[in-house]
PDB file of C-alpha atoms and ligand atoms in Angstrom:
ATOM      1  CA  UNK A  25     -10.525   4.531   1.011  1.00 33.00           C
ATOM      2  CA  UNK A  26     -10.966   1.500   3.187  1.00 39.00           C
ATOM      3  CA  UNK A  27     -11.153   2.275   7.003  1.00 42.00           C
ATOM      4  CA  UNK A  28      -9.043  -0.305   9.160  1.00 46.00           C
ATOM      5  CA  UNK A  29      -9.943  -3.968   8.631  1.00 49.00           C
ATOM      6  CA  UNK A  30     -11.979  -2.823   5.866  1.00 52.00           C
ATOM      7  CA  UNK A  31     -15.385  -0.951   4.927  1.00 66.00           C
ATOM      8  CA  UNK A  32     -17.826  -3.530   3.569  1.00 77.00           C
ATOM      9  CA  UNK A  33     -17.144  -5.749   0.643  1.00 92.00           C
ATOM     10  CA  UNK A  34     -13.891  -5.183  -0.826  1.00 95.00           C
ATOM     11  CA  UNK A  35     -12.882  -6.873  -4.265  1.00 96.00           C
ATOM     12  CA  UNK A  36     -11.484  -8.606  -6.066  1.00 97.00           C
ATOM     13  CA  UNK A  37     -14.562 -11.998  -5.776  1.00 98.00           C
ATOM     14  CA  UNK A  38     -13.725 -15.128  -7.469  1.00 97.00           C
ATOM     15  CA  UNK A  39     -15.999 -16.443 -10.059  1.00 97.00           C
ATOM     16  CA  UNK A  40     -19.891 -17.116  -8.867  1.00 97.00           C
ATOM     17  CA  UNK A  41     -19.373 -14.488  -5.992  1.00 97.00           C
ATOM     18  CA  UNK A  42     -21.551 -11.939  -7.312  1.00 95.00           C
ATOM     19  CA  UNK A  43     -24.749 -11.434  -5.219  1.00 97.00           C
ATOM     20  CA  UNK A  44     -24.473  -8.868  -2.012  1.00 96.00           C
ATOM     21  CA  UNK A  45     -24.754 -11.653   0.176  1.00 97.00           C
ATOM     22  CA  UNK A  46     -21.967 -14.024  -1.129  1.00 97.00           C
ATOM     23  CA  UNK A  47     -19.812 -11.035  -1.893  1.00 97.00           C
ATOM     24  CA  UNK A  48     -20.341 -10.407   2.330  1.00 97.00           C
ATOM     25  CA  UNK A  49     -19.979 -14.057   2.985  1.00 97.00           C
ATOM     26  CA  UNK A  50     -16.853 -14.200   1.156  1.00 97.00           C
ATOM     27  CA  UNK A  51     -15.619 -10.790   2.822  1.00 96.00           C
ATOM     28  CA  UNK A  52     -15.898 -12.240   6.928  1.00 96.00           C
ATOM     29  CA  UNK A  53     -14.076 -15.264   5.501  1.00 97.00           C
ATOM     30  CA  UNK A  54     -11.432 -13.326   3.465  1.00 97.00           C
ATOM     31  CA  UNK A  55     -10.824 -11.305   6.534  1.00 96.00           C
ATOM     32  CA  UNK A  56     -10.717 -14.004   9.204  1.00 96.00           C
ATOM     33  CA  UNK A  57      -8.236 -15.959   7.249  1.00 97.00           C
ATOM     34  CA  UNK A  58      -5.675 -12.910   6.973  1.00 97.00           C
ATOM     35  CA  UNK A  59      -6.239 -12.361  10.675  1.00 96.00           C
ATOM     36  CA  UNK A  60      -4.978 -15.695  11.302  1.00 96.00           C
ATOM     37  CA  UNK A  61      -1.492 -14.638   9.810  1.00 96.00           C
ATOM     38  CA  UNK A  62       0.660 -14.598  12.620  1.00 96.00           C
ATOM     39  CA  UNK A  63       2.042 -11.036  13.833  1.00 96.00           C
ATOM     40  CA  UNK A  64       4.117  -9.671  15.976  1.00 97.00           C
ATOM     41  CA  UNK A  65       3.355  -6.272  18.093  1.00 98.00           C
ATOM     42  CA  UNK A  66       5.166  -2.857  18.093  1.00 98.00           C
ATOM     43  CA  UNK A  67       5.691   0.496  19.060  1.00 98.00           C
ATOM     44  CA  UNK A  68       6.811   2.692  15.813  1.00 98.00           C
ATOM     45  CA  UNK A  69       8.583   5.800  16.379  1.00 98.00           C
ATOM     46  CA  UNK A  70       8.608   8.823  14.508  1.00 98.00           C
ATOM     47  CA  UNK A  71       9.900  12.502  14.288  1.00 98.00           C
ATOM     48  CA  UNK A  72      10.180  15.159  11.856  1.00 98.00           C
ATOM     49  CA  UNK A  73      12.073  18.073  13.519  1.00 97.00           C
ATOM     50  CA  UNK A  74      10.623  18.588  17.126  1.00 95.00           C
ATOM     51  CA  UNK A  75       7.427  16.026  16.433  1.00 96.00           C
ATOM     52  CA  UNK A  76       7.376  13.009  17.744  1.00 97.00           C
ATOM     53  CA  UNK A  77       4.776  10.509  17.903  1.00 97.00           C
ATOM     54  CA  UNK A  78       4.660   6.571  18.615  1.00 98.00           C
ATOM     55  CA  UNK A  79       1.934   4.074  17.845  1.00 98.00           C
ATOM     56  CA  UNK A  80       0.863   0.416  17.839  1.00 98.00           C
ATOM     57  CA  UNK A  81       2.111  -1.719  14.608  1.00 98.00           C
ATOM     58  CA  UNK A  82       1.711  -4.987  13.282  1.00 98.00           C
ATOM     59  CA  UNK A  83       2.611  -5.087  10.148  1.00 98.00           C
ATOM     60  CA  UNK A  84       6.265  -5.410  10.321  1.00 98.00           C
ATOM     61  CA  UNK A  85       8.779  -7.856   8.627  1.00 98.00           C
ATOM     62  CA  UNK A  86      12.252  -8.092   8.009  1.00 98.00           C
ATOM     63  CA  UNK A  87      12.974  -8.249   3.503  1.00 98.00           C
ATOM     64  CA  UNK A  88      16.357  -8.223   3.559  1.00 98.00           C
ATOM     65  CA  UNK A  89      19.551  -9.245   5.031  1.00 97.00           C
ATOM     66  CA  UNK A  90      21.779  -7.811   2.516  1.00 98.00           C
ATOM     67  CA  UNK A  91      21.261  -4.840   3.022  1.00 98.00           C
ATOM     68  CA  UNK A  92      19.555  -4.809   6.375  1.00 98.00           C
ATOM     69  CA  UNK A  93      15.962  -4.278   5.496  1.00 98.00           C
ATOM     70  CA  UNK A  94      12.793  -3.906   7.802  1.00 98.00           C
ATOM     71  CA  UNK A  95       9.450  -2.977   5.929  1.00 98.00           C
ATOM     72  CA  UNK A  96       6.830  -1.656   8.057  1.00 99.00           C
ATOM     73  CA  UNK A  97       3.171  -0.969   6.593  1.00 98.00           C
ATOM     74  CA  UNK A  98       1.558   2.264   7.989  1.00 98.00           C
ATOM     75  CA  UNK A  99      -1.621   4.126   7.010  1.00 98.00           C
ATOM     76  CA  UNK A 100      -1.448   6.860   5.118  1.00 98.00           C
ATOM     77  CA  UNK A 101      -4.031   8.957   7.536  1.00 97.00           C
ATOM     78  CA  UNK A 102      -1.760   8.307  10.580  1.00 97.00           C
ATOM     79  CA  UNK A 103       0.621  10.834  11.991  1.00 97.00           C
ATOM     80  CA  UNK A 104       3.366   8.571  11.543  1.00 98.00           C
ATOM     81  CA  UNK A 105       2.713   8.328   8.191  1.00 98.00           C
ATOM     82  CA  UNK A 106       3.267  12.327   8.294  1.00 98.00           C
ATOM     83  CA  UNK A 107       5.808  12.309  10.194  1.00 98.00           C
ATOM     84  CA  UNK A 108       8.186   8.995   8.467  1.00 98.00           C
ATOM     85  CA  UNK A 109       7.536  10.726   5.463  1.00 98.00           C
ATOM     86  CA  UNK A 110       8.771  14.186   5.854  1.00 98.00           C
ATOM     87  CA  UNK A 111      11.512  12.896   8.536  1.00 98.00           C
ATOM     88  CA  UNK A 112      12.521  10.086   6.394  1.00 98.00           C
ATOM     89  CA  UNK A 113      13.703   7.375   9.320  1.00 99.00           C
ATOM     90  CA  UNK A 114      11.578   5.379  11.946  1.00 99.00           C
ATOM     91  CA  UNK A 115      11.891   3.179  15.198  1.00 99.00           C
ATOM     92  CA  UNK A 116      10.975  -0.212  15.658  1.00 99.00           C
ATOM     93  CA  UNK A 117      10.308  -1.313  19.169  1.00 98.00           C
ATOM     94  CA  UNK A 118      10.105  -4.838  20.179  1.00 98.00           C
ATOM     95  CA  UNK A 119       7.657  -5.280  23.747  1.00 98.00           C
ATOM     96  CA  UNK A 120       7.553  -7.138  26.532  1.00 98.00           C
ATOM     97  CA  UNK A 121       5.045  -9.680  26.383  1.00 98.00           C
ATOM     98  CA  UNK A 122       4.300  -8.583  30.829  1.00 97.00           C
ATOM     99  CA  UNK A 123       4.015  -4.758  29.119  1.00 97.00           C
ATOM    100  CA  UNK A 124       1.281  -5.894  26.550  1.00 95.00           C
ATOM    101  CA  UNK A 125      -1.215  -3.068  28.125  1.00 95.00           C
ATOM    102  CA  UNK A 126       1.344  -0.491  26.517  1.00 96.00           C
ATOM    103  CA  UNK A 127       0.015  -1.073  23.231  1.00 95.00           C
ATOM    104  CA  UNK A 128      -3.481   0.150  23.790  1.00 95.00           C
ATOM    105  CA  UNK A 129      -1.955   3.134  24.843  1.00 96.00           C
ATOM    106  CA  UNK A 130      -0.164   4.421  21.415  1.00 97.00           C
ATOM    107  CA  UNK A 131      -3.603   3.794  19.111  1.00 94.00           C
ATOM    108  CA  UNK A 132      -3.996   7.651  18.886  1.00 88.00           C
ATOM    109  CA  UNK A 133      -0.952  10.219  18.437  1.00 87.00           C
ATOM    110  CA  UNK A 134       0.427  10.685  21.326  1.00 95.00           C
ATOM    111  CA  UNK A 135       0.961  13.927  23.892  1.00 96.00           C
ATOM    112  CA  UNK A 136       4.583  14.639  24.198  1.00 95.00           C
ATOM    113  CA  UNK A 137       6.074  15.816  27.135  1.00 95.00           C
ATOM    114  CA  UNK A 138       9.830  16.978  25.791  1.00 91.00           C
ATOM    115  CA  UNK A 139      10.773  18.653  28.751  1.00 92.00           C
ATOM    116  CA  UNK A 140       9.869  15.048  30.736  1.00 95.00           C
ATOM    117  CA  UNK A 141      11.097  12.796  28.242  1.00 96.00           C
ATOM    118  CA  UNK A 142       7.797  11.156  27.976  1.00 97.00           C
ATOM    119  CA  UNK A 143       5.395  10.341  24.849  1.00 97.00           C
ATOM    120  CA  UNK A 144       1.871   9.305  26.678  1.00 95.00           C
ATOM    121  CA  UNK A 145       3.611   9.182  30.356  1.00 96.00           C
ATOM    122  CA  UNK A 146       6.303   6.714  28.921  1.00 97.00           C
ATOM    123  CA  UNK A 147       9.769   7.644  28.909  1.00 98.00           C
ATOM    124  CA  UNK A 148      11.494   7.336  25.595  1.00 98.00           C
ATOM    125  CA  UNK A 149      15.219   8.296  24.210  1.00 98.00           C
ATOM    126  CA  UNK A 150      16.116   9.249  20.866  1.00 98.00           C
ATOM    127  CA  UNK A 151      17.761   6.660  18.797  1.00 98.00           C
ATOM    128  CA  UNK A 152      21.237   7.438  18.040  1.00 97.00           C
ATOM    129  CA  UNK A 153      21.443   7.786  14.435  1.00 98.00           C
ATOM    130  CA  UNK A 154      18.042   9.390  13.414  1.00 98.00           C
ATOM    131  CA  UNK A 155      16.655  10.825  16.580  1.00 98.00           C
ATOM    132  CA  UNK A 156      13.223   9.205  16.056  1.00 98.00           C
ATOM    133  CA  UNK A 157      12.092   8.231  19.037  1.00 98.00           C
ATOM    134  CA  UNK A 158      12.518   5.012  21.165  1.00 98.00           C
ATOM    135  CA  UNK A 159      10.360   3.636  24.318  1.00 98.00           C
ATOM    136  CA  UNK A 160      12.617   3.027  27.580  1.00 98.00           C
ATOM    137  CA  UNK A 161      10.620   0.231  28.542  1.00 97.00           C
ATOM    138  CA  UNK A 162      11.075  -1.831  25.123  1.00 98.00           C
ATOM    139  CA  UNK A 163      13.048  -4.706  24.763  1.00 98.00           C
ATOM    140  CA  UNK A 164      14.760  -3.645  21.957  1.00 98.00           C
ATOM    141  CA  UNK A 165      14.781  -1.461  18.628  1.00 98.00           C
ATOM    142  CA  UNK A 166      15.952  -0.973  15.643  1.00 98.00           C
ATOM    143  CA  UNK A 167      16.904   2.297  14.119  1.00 98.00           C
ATOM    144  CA  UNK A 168      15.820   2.344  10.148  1.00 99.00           C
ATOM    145  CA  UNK A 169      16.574   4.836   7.833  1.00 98.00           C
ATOM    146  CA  UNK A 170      13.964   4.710   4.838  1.00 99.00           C
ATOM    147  CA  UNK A 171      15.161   3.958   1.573  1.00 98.00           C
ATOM    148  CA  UNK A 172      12.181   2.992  -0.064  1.00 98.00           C
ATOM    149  CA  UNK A 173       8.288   3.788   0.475  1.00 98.00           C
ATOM    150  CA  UNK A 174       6.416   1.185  -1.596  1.00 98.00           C
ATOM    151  CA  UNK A 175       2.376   2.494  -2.417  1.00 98.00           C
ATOM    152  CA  UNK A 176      -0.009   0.249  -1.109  1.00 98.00           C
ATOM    153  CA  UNK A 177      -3.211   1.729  -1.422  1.00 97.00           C
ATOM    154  CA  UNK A 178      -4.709   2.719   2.436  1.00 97.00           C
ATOM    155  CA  UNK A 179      -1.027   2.258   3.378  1.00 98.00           C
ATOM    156  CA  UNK A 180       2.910   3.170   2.652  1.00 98.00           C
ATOM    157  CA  UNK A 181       4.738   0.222   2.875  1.00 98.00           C
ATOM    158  CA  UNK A 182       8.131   1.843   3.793  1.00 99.00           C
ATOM    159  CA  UNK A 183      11.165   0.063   3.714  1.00 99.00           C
ATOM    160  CA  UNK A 184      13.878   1.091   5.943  1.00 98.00           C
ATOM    161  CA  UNK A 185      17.705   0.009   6.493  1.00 98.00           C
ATOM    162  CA  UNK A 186      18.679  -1.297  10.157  1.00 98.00           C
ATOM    163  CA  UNK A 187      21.277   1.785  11.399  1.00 98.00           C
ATOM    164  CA  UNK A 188      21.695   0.848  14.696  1.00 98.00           C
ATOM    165  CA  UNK A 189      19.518  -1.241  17.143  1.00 98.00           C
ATOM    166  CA  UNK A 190      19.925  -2.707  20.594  1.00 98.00           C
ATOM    167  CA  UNK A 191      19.028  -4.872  23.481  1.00 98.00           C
ATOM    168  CA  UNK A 192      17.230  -2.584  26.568  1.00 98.00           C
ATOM    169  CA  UNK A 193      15.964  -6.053  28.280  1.00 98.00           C
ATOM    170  CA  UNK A 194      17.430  -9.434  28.674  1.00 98.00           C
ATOM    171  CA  UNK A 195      17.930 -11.030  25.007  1.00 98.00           C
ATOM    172  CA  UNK A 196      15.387 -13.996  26.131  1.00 98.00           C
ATOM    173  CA  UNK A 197      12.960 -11.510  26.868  1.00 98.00           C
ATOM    174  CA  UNK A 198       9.806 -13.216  25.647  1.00 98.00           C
ATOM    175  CA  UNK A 199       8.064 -10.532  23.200  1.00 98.00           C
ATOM    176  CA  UNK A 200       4.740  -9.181  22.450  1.00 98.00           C
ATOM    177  CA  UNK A 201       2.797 -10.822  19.534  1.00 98.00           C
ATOM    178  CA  UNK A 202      -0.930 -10.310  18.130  1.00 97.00           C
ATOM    179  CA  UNK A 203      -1.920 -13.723  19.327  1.00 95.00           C
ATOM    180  CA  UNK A 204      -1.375 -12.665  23.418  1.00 96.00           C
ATOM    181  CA  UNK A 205      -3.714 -10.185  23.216  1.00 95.00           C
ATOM    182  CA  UNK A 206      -7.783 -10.114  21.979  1.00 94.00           C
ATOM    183  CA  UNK A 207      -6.834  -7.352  19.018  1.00 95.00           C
ATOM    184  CA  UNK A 208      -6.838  -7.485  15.677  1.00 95.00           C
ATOM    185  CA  UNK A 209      -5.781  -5.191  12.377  1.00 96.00           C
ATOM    186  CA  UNK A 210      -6.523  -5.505   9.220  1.00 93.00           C
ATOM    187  CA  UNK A 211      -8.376  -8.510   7.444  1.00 94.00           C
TER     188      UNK A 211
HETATM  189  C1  FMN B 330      -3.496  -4.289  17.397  1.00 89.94           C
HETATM  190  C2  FMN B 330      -3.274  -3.117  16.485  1.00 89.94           C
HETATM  191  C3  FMN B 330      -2.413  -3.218  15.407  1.00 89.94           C
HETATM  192  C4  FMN B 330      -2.202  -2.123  14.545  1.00 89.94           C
HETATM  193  N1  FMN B 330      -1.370  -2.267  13.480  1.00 89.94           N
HETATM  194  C5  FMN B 330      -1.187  -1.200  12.649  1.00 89.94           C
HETATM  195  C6  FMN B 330      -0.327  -1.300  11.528  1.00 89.94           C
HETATM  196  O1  FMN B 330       0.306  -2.319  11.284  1.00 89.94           O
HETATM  197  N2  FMN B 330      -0.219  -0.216  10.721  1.00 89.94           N
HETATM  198  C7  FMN B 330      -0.897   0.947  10.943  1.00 89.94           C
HETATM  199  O2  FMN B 330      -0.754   1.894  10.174  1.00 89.94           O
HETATM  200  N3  FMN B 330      -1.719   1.076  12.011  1.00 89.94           N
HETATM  201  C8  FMN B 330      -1.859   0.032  12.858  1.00 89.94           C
HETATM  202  N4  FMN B 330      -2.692   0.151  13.940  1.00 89.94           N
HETATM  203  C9  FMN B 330      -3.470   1.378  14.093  1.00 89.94           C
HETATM  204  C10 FMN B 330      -2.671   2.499  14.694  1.00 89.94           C
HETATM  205  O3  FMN B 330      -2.114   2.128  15.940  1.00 89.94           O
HETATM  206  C11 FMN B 330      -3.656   3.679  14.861  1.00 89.94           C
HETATM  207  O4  FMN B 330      -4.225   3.993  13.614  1.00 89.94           O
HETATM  208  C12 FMN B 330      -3.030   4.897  15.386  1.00 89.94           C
HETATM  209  O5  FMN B 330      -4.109   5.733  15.744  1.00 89.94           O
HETATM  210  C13 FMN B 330      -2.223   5.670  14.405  1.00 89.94           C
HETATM  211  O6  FMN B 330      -1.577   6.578  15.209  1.00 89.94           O
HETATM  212  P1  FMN B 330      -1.038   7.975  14.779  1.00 89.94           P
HETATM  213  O7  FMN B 330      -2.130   8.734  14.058  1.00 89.94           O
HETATM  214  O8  FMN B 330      -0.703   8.519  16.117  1.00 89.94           O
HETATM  215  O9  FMN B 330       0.188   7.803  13.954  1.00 89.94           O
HETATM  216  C14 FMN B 330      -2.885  -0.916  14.802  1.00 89.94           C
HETATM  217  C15 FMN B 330      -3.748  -0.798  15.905  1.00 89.94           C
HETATM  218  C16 FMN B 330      -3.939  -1.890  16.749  1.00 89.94           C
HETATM  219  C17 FMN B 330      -4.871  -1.748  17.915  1.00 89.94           C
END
């Protein structure tokens, strides 16, 4: 399977791409031009039972308004892959563009302190309808129940439906996105 962003040269290559070298060529190119597809930047959370975890996401999109649905693409060797899968719901948190060091912090699962109410020293809630977890400090969330995990090869694509969700920060709030920080995924 692929590692993140890619192990060496992936295929499909258009026609006359067929030495080592082009193939590479065409792979840096191929990858800068999907990192220059604008993302956003967001703390998933996730529980199955008394597990919880949260991590850093950018592959997230709303695909439906009727019925509310937000797809979020997660790799299958994650523990939120795990734990969406068996629990069967996940949180979407939107962050504060001044908190943008809190994403570097959720890029491996998380330590969990119940009895503190913290995942990784930040204090987090339990969204109302699921109980999957939810960060204090976010601007806002979403709530999603999944309805449909979509296969998509090194990830799950799973599609969720909006349950509840709500405003923690003022609604102008100007949020996190991949282009106000150096990172990167994918490509
Ligand atoms: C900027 C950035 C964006 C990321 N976007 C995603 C993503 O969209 N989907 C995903 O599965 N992992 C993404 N990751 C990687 C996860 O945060 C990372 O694999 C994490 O270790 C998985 O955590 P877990 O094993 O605790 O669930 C991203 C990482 C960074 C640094």
């Amino acid at each position: 399977m692929a590692a993140p962003g890619g192990a060496g040269p992936i295929g499909p290559f258009p026609e006359g791409i067929d030495t080592p070298e082009a193939q590479d060529e065409y792979e840096k190119l191929r990858r800068r031009l999907l990192w220059t597809l604008p993302s956003g930047l967001y703390v998933v959370g996730s529980r199955a039972g008394g597990r919880r975890n949260a991590m850093t996401l950018s592959w997230a999109t709303q695909v439906s308004f009727e019925p509310k649905l937000v797809g979020i693409g997660v790799e299958k060797t994650a523990l939120t892959h795990e734990l969406i899968a068996s629990g069967g719901a996940f949180s979407l948190c939107t962050i504060d563009q001044e908190d943008r060091a809190i994403v570097r912090k959720f890029t491996k699962p998380v330590e969990v302190d119940e009895a503190g109410g913290t995942l990784n020293g930040f204090a987090f809630h339990d969204a109302p309808v699921t109980g999957v977890p939810v960060l204090d400090q976010a601007v806002a969330w979403v709530d999603c129940e999944v309805r449909n995990p979509v296969d998509a090869g090194g990830h799950t694509f799973f599609v969720g439906e909006v349950v509840a969700c709500g405003f923690q920060k003022d609604e102008g709030t100007p949020v996190l996105r991949m282009e106000d920080t150096r990172m990167s995924y994918g490509g």
